[in-house]
């Protein structure tokens, strides 16, 4: 069998050279489609990491009115901690709130300088076990009497609560749209790549029809006649996949750090394992496209 | 070795290319298949190769019912049948040696087998000096010898030839026929379709004559025997 493998490799390399324009076309379409698969996967990973990090930050802030009785605050804190949805409760005094504000606004010293007296309320920061239960917890808090008594604006208790549900919802919707668009594009490009491979293999079959005729005549088995063409399809898609992987590595190295600079507050990064996984997916997808494309062409144009 | 019973082949309804063909060819026989163009000679040959399936009847080649033969087994049938054609069917970008070696290569023979058998068969057909020549450097007769070498290199029990001398002059044809004769002497069954009258008359072998798809004559030590 050792001779056979050498023979197949030689044959498919010769085919590739003979039809290099078509082969190049096939390689480029596969490259582009796999690149799109890779980039959308990469974006998917990044977006879900962002969603994760935002969810981690989702907390409920309960603003307290100035001079709220310490017992009441403690009672509210105890009541919150007793709830199974709640993970932690943290008291932030007026002074701490001001400190935080000053830190966040360090970039605009004129605002900080203009603060005369402390306008910020004290608050209780509540984090939840599961960020998705935020709405439920808010409803519970609003019904609590202690809360109503000591909240910052008893006339409008709604305004004394701050939570990030809208952000999370919007991010989820955005991810969904990105995924759908990605899938549609990838499917279209996969079809185009299949057509391209189909065509290159058809040309290869045509340019080798004499050899094929003689192979059939002398009794070469069907898989022996087909193997070089399958190999050619796989070779084209592997080259495409390799280029796509290189490009994605380059994107990761060149674009992601800049993106991270632009949006400091969000984590824009990929775990090392993600790249390996991604490369594997691309190679496997490429091989499948190559095999299917060559298979179509052989079924239609090579009667053995 | 070859047995056809009630074989018929229609390309279009009502016009048989072959009809009521009953033929028994024993192992080691040398048979001429004669007839005008369109009389069904090529159809006959292509049925034996299983290039075509008959419309009806039974065909047994080398002990196998080739009408019922599974598609994937066809290549293994063809390894038992050497084929020679009027147009040689050589690959122009390969030397004589490579053309013959190709036939062994693609059925998975080892390099060792190829290195010993190819020069041997090229010697048998008288081309030991032209092993490195390309087809366009060879005469028609020499090209046909390469193609016979390729058909015979695997030592098939059956050799089919469709108009092997159709493109060759009489003197060259004679050489080709004596080569077939020699191959036949090794025990190979040889079936030659031809309309080369002189050849058939001089060889005095079994002759099967076809006309409009029917066998009109089957005689041992026969002659071409058409009036024209």
Short mmCIF file of N, CA, C and O in Angstrom, two decimals, chain A residues 56 63 106 165 216 238 295:
data_model
loop_
_atom_site.label_atom_id
_atom_site.label_comp_id
_atom_site.label_asym_id
_atom_site.label_seq_id
_atom_site.Cartn_x
_atom_site.Cartn_y
_atom_site.Cartn_z
N UNK A 56 -21.79 38.93 35.77
CA UNK A 56 -21.14 38.92 37.08
C UNK A 56 -21.26 40.26 37.77
O UNK A 56 -21.31 40.35 38.98
N UNK A 63 -30.49 52.33 47.12
CA UNK A 63 -30.04 53.61 47.68
C UNK A 63 -30.84 53.94 48.93
O UNK A 63 -32.07 53.77 48.95
N UNK A 106 -11.69 59.98 37.69
CA UNK A 106 -10.31 60.47 37.79
C UNK A 106 -9.90 61.16 36.48
O UNK A 106 -9.06 62.06 36.47
N UNK A 165 -30.51 44.77 34.34
CA UNK A 165 -31.17 43.76 33.54
C UNK A 165 -31.22 44.12 32.06
O UNK A 165 -30.98 43.29 31.19
N UNK A 216 -9.73 1.99 -16.23
CA UNK A 216 -10.91 1.13 -16.22
C UNK A 216 -10.67 -0.12 -17.07
O UNK A 216 -11.04 -1.22 -16.70
N UNK A 238 -7.79 21.68 2.83
CA UNK A 238 -6.82 21.80 3.92
C UNK A 238 -5.98 23.06 3.75
O UNK A 238 -5.69 23.75 4.74
N UNK A 295 -17.02 14.25 -3.89
CA UNK A 295 -17.97 13.15 -4.01
C UNK A 295 -19.06 13.47 -5.03
O UNK A 295 -19.37 12.65 -5.89
#
